[in-house]
PDB file of C-alpha atoms in Angstrom:
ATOM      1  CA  UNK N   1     -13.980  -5.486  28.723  1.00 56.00           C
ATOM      2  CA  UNK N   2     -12.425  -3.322  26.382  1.00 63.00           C
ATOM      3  CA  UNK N   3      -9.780  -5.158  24.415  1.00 90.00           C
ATOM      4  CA  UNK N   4      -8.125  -2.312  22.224  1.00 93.00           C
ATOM      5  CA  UNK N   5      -8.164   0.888  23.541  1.00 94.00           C
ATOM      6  CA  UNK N   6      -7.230   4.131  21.869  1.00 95.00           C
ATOM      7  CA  UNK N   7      -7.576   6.809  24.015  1.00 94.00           C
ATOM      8  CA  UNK N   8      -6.932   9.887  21.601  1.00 94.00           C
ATOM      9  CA  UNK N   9     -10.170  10.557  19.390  1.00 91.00           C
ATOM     10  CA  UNK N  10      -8.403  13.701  17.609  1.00 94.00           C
ATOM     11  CA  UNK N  11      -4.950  14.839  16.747  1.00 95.00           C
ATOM     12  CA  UNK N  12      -3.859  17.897  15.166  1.00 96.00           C
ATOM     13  CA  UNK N  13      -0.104  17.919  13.838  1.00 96.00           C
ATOM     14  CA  UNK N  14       2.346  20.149  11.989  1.00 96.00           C
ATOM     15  CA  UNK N  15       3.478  18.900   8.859  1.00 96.00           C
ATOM     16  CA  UNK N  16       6.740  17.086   9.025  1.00 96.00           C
ATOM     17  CA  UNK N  17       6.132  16.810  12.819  1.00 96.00           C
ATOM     18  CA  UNK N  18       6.507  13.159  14.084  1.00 97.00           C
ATOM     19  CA  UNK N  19       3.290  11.960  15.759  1.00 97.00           C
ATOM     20  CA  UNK N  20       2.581   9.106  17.995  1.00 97.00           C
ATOM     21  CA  UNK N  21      -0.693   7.453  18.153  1.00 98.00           C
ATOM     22  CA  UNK N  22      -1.854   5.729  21.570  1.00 98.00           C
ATOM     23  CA  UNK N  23      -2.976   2.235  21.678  1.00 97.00           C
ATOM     24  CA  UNK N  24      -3.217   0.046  24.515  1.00 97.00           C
ATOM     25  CA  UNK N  25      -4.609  -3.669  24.318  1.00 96.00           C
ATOM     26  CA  UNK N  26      -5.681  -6.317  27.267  1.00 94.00           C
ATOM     27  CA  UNK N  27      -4.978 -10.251  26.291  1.00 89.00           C
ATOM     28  CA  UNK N  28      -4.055 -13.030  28.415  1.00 87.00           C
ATOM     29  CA  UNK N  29      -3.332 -14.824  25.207  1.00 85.00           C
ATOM     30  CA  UNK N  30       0.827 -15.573  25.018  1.00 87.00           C
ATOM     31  CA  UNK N  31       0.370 -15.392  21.651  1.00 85.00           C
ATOM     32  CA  UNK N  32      -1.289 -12.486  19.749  1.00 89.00           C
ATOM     33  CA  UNK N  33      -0.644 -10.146  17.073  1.00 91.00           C
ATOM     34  CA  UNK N  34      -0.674  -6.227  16.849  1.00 95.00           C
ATOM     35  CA  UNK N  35      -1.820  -4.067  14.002  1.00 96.00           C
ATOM     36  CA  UNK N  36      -2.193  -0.823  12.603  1.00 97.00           C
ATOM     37  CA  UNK N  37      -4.781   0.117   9.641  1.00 97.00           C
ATOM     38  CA  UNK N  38      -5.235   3.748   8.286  1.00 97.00           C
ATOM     39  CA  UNK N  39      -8.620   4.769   6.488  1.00 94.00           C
ATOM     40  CA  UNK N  40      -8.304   7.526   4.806  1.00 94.00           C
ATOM     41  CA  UNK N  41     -11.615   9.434   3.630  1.00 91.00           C
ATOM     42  CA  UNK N  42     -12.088   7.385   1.084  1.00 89.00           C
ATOM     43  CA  UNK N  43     -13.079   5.171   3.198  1.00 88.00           C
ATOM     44  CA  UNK N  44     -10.628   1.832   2.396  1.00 90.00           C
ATOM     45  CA  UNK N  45      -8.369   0.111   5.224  1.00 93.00           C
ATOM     46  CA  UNK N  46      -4.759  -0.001   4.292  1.00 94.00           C
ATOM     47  CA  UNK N  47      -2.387  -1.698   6.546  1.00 95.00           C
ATOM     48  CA  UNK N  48       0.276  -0.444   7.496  1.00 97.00           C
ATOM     49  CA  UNK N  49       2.230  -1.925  10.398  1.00 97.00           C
ATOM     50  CA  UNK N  50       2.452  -5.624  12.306  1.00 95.00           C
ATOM     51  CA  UNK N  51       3.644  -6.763  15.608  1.00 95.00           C
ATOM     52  CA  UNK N  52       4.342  -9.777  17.234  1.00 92.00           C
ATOM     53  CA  UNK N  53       3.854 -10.623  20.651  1.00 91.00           C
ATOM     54  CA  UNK N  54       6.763 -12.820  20.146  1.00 90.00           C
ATOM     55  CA  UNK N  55       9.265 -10.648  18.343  1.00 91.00           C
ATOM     56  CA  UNK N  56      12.259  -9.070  19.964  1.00 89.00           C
ATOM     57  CA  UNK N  57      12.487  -5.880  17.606  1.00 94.00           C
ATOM     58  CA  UNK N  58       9.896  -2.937  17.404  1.00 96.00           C
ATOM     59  CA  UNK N  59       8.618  -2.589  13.666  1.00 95.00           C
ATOM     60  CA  UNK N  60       9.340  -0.637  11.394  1.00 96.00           C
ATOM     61  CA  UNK N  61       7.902  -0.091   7.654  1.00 95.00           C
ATOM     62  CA  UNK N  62       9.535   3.301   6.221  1.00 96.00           C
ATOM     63  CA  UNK N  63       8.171   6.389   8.245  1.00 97.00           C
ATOM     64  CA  UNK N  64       6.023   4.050  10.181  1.00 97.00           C
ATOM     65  CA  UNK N  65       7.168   2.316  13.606  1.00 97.00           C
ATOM     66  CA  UNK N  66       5.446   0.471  16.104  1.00 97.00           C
ATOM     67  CA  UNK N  67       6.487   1.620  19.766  1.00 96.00           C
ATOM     68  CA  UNK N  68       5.470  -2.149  21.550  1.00 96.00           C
ATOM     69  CA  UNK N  69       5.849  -2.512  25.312  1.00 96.00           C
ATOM     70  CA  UNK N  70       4.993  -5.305  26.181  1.00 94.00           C
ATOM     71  CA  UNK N  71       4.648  -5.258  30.081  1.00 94.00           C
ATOM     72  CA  UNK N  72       2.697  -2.072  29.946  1.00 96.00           C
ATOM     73  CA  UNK N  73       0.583  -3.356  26.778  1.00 96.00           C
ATOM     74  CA  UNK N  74       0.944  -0.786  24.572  1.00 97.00           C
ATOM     75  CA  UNK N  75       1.524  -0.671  20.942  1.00 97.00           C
ATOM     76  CA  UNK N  76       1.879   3.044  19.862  1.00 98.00           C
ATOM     77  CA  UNK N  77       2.451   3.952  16.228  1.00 98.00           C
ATOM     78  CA  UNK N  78       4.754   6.428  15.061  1.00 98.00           C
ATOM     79  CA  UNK N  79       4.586   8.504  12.103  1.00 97.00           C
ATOM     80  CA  UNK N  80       8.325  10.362  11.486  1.00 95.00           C
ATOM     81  CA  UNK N  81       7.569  13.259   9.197  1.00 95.00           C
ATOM     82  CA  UNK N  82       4.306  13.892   8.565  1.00 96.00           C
ATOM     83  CA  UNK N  83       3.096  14.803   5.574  1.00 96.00           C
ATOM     84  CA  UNK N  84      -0.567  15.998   4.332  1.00 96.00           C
ATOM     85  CA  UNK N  85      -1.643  12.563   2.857  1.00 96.00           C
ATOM     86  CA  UNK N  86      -1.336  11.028   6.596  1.00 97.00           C
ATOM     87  CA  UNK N  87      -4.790  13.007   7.075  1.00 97.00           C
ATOM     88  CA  UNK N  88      -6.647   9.835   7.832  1.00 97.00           C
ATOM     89  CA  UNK N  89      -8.727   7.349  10.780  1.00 95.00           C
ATOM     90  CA  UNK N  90      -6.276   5.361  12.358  1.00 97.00           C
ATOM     91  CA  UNK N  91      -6.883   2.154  13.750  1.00 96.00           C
ATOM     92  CA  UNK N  92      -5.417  -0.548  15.841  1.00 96.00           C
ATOM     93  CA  UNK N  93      -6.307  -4.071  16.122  1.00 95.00           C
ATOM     94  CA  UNK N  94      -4.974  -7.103  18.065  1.00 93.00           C
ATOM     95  CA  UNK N  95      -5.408 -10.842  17.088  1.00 88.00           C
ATOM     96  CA  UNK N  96      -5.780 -13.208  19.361  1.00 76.00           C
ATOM     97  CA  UNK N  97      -6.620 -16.634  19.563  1.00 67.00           C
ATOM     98  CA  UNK N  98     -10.309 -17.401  20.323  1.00 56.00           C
ATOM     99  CA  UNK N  99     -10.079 -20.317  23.243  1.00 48.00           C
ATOM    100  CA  UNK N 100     -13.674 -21.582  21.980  1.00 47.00           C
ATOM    101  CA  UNK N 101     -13.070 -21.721  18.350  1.00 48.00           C
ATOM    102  CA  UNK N 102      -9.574 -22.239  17.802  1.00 48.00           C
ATOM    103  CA  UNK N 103      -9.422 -19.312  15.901  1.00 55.00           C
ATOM    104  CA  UNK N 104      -7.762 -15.987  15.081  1.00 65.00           C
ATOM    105  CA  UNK N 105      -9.912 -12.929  14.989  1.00 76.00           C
ATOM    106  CA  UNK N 106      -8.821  -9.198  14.727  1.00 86.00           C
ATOM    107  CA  UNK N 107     -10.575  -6.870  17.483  1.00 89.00           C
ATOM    108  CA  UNK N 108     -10.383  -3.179  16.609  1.00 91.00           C
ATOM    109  CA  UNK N 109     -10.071  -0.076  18.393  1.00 92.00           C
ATOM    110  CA  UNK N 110     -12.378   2.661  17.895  1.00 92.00           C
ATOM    111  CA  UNK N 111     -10.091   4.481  15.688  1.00 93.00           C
ATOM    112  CA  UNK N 112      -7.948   8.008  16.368  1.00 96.00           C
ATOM    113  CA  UNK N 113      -8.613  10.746  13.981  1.00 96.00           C
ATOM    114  CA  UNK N 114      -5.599  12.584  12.398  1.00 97.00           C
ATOM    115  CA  UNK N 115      -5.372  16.009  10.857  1.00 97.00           C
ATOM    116  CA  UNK N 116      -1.973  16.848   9.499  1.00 97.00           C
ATOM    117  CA  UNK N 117      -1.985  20.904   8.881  1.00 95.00           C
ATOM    118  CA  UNK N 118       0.106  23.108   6.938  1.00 94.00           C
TER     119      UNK N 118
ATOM    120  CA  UNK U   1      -7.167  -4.073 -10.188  1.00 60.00           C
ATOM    121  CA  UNK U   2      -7.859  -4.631  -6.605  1.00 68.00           C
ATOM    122  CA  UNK U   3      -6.985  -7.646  -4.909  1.00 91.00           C
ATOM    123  CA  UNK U   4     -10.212  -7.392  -3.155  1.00 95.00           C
ATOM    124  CA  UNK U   5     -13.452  -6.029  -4.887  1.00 95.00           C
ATOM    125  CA  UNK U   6     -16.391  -5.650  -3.322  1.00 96.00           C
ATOM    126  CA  UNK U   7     -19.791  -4.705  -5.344  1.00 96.00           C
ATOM    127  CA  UNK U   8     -21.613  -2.690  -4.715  1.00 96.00           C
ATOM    128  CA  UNK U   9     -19.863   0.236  -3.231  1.00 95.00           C
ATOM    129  CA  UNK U  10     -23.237   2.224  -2.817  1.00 96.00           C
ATOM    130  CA  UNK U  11     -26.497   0.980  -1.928  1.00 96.00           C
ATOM    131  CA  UNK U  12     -29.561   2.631  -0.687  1.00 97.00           C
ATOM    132  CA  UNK U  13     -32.073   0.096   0.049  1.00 96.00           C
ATOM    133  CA  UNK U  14     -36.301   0.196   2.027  1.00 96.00           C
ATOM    134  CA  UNK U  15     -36.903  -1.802   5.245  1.00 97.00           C
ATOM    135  CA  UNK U  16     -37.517  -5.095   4.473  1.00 96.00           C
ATOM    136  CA  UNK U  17     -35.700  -6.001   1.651  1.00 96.00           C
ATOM    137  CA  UNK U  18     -33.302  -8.626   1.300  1.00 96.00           C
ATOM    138  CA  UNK U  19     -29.730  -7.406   0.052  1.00 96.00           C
ATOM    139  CA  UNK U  20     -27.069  -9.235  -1.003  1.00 97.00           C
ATOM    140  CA  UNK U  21     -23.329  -7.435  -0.609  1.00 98.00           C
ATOM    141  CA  UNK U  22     -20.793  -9.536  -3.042  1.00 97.00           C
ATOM    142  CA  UNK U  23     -17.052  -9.790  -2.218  1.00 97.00           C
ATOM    143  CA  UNK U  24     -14.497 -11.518  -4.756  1.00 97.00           C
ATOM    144  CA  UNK U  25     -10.299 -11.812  -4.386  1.00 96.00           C
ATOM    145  CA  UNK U  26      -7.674 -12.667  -6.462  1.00 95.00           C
ATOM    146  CA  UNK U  27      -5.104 -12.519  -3.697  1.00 93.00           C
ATOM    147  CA  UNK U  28      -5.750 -16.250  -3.392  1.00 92.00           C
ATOM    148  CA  UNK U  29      -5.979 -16.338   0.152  1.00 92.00           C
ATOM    149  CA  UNK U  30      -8.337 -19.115   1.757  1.00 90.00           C
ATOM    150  CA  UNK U  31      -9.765 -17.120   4.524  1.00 91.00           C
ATOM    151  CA  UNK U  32     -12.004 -14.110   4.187  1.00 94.00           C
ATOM    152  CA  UNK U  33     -14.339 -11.842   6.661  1.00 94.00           C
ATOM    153  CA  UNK U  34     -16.925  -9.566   6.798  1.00 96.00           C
ATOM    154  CA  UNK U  35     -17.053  -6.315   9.077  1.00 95.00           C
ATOM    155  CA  UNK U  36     -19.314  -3.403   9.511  1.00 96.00           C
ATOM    156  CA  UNK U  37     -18.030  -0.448  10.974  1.00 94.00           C
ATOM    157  CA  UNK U  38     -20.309   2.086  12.837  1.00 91.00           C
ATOM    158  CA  UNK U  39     -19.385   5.700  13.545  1.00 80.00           C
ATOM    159  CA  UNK U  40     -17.193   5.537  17.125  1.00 72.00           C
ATOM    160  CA  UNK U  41     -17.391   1.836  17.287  1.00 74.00           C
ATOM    161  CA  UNK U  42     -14.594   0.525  15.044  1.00 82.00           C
ATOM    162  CA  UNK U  43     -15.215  -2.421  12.754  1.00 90.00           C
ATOM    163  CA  UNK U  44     -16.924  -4.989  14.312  1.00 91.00           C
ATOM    164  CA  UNK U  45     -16.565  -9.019  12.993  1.00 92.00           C
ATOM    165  CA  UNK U  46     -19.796 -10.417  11.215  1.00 94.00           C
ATOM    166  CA  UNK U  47     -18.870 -13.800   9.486  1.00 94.00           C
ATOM    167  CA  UNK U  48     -15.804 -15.435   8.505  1.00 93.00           C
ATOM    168  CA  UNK U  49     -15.004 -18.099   6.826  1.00 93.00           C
ATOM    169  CA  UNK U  50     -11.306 -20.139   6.719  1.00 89.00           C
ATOM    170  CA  UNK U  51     -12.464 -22.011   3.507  1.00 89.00           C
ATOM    171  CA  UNK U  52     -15.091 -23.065   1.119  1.00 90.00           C
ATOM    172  CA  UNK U  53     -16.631 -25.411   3.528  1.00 91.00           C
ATOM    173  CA  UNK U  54     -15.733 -23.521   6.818  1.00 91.00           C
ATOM    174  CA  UNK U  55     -18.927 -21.139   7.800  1.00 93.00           C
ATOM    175  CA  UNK U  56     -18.780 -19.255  11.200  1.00 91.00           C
ATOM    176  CA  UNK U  57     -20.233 -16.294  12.932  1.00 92.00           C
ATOM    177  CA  UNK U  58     -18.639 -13.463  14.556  1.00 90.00           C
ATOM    178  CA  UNK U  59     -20.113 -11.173  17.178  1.00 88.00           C
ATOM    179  CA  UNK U  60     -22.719  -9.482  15.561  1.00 93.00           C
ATOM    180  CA  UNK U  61     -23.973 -12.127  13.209  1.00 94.00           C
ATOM    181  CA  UNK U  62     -27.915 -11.617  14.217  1.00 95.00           C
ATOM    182  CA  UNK U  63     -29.648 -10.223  11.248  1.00 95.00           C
ATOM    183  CA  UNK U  64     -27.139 -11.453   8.238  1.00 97.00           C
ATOM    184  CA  UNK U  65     -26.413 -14.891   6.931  1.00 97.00           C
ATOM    185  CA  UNK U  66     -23.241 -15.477   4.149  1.00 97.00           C
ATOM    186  CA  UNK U  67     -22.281 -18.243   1.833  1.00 96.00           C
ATOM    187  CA  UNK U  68     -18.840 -19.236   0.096  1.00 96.00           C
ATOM    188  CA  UNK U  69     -19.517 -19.938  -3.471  1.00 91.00           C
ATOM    189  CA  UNK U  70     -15.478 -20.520  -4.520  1.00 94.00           C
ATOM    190  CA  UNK U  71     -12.159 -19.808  -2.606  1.00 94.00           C
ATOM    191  CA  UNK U  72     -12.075 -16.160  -4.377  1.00 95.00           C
ATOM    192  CA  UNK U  73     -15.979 -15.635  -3.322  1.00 97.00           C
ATOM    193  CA  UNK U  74     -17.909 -14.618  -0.384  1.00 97.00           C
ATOM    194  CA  UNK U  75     -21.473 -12.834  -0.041  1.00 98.00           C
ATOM    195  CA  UNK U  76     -22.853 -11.539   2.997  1.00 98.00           C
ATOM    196  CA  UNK U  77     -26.767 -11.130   2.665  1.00 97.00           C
ATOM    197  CA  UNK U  78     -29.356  -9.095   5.156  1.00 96.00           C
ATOM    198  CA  UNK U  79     -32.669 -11.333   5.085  1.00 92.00           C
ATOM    199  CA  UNK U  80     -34.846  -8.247   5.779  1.00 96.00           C
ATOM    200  CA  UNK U  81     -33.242  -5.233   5.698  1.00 96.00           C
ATOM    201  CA  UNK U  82     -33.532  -3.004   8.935  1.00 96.00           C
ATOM    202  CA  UNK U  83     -32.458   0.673   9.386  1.00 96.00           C
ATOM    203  CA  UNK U  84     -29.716  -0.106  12.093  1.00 95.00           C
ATOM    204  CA  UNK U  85     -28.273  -2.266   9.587  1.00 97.00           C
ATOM    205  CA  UNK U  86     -27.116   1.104   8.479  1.00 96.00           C
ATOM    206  CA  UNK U  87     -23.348   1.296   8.414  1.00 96.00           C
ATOM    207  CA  UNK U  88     -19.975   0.795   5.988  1.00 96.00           C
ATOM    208  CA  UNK U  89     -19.254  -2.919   5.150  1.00 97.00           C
ATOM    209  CA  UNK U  90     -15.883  -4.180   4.561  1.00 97.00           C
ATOM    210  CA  UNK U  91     -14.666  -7.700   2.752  1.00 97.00           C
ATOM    211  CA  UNK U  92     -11.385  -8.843   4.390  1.00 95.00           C
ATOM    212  CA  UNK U  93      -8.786 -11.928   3.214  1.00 94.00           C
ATOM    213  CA  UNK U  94      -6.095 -13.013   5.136  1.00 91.00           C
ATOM    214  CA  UNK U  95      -3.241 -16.205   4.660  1.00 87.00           C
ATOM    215  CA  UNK U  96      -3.037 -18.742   6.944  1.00 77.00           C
ATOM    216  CA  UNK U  97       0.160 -19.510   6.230  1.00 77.00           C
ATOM    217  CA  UNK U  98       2.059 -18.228  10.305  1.00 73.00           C
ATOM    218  CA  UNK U  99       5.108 -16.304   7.544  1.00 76.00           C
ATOM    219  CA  UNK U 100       2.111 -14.281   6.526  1.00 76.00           C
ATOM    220  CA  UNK U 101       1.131 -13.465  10.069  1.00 79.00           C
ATOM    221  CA  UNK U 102      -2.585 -13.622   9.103  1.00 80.00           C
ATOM    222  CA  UNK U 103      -2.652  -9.818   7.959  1.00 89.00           C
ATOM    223  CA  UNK U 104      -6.102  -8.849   6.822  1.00 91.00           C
ATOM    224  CA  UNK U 105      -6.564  -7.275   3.971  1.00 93.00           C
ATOM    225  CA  UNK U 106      -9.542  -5.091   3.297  1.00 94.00           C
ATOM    226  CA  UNK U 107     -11.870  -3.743   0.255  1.00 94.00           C
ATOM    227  CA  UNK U 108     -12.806  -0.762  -0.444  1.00 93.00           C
ATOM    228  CA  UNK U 109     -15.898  -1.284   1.508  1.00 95.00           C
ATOM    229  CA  UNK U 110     -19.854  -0.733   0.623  1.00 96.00           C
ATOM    230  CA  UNK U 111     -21.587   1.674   2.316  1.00 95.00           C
ATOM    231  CA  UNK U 112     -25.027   0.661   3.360  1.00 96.00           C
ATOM    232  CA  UNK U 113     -28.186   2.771   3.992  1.00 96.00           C
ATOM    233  CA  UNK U 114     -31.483   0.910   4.690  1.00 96.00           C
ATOM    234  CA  UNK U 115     -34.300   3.601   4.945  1.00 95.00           C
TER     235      UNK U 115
END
């Protein structure tokens, strides 16, 4: 089963538009993490964004948010303000803890694709 | 200087060949990964290793073997290079420490082609 899903392969925005990026996640883990990475076409993953499955508060980290709800799984980023440089792959992972191994892997999404125009 | 440097960032290799990708940090961080991401598919977990003597395989391990020379060093190798072995690698490190939430951070990748 699919354990990060992001449904939107494409976006096209307006510059200084605010965009939200879809991602849903399935875990029966209590515990788990949420993330958000951006690869530009350059090709390197930056992070931007974390989320706890614990924490009361949506995060925030200067024009980026994290829209978490919880009961409907979903941790949606949020870009206020977009500028040209947020032309990038966007990708959201969850870490959970592997049962077998005691361990805490990230699981990625397949990525959303966002053009910022002029 | 990067905090994670990964050499090369460009290879171009024949079927059959043995390859070794080389990933070093300076972040000090005692657990690092190795990922290859595929066009639509994401990044996808290889190997990772939580320290020096720590060695396990992630969900696509068939095909590559690693080794942990040092804290700051960890090389992923492909035995026998095969064309669907094709695909952008990526070095990750990440603290255990639970105030560092175990954030992964990532090089600047080598792309791979095996012809």
């Amino acid at each position: 089963a699919q354990k990060i899903t992001q449904t939107q392969p494409g976006m096209f925005v307006q510059e200084k538009e605010a965009v939200t990026l879809d991602c849903t996640y399935d875990t029966s883990d209590p515990s788990y993490g949420l993330f958000w990475y951006k690869q530009p076409s350059s090709g390197e993953m930056i992070f931007l964004i974390y989320q706890g499955s614990y924490d009361q508060q949506n995060a925030t980290e200067g024009r980026y948010s994290l829209n978490f709800q919880k009961a409907r799984k979903s941790a949606n980023l949020v870009i206020s303000a977009s500028q040209l440089g947020d032309s990038a792959m966007y990708f959201c992972a969850m870490r959970e803890r592997s049962i077998i191994q005691g361990a805490q892997k990230l699981v990625f999404g397949q990525g959303t694709r966002l053009t910022i125009n002029p | 200087d990067a905090d994670v440097t990964q050499t090369p960032r460009n290879r171009i290799t024949k079927t059959g060949k043995r390859i070794m990708l080389e990933c070093s940090q300076t972040k000090g961080h005692d657990r690092m990964y190795w990922y290859r991401q595929d066009p639509g598919l994401g990044l996808r977990l290889i190997y990772y290793s939580f320290d020096v003597k720590d060695i396990n395989k992630g969900e696509i391990s068939d095909g590559y073997s690693v080794s942990r020379q040092a804290q700051a060093k960890f090389s992923l190798s492909l035995e026998s290079a095969i064309p669907n072995q094709t695909a952008l690698y990526f070095c990750a490190t990440s603290d255990p420490n639970p105030v560092a939430k175990n954030i992964q951070y990532f090089g600047a990748g080598t792309r791979l082609s095996v012809l």
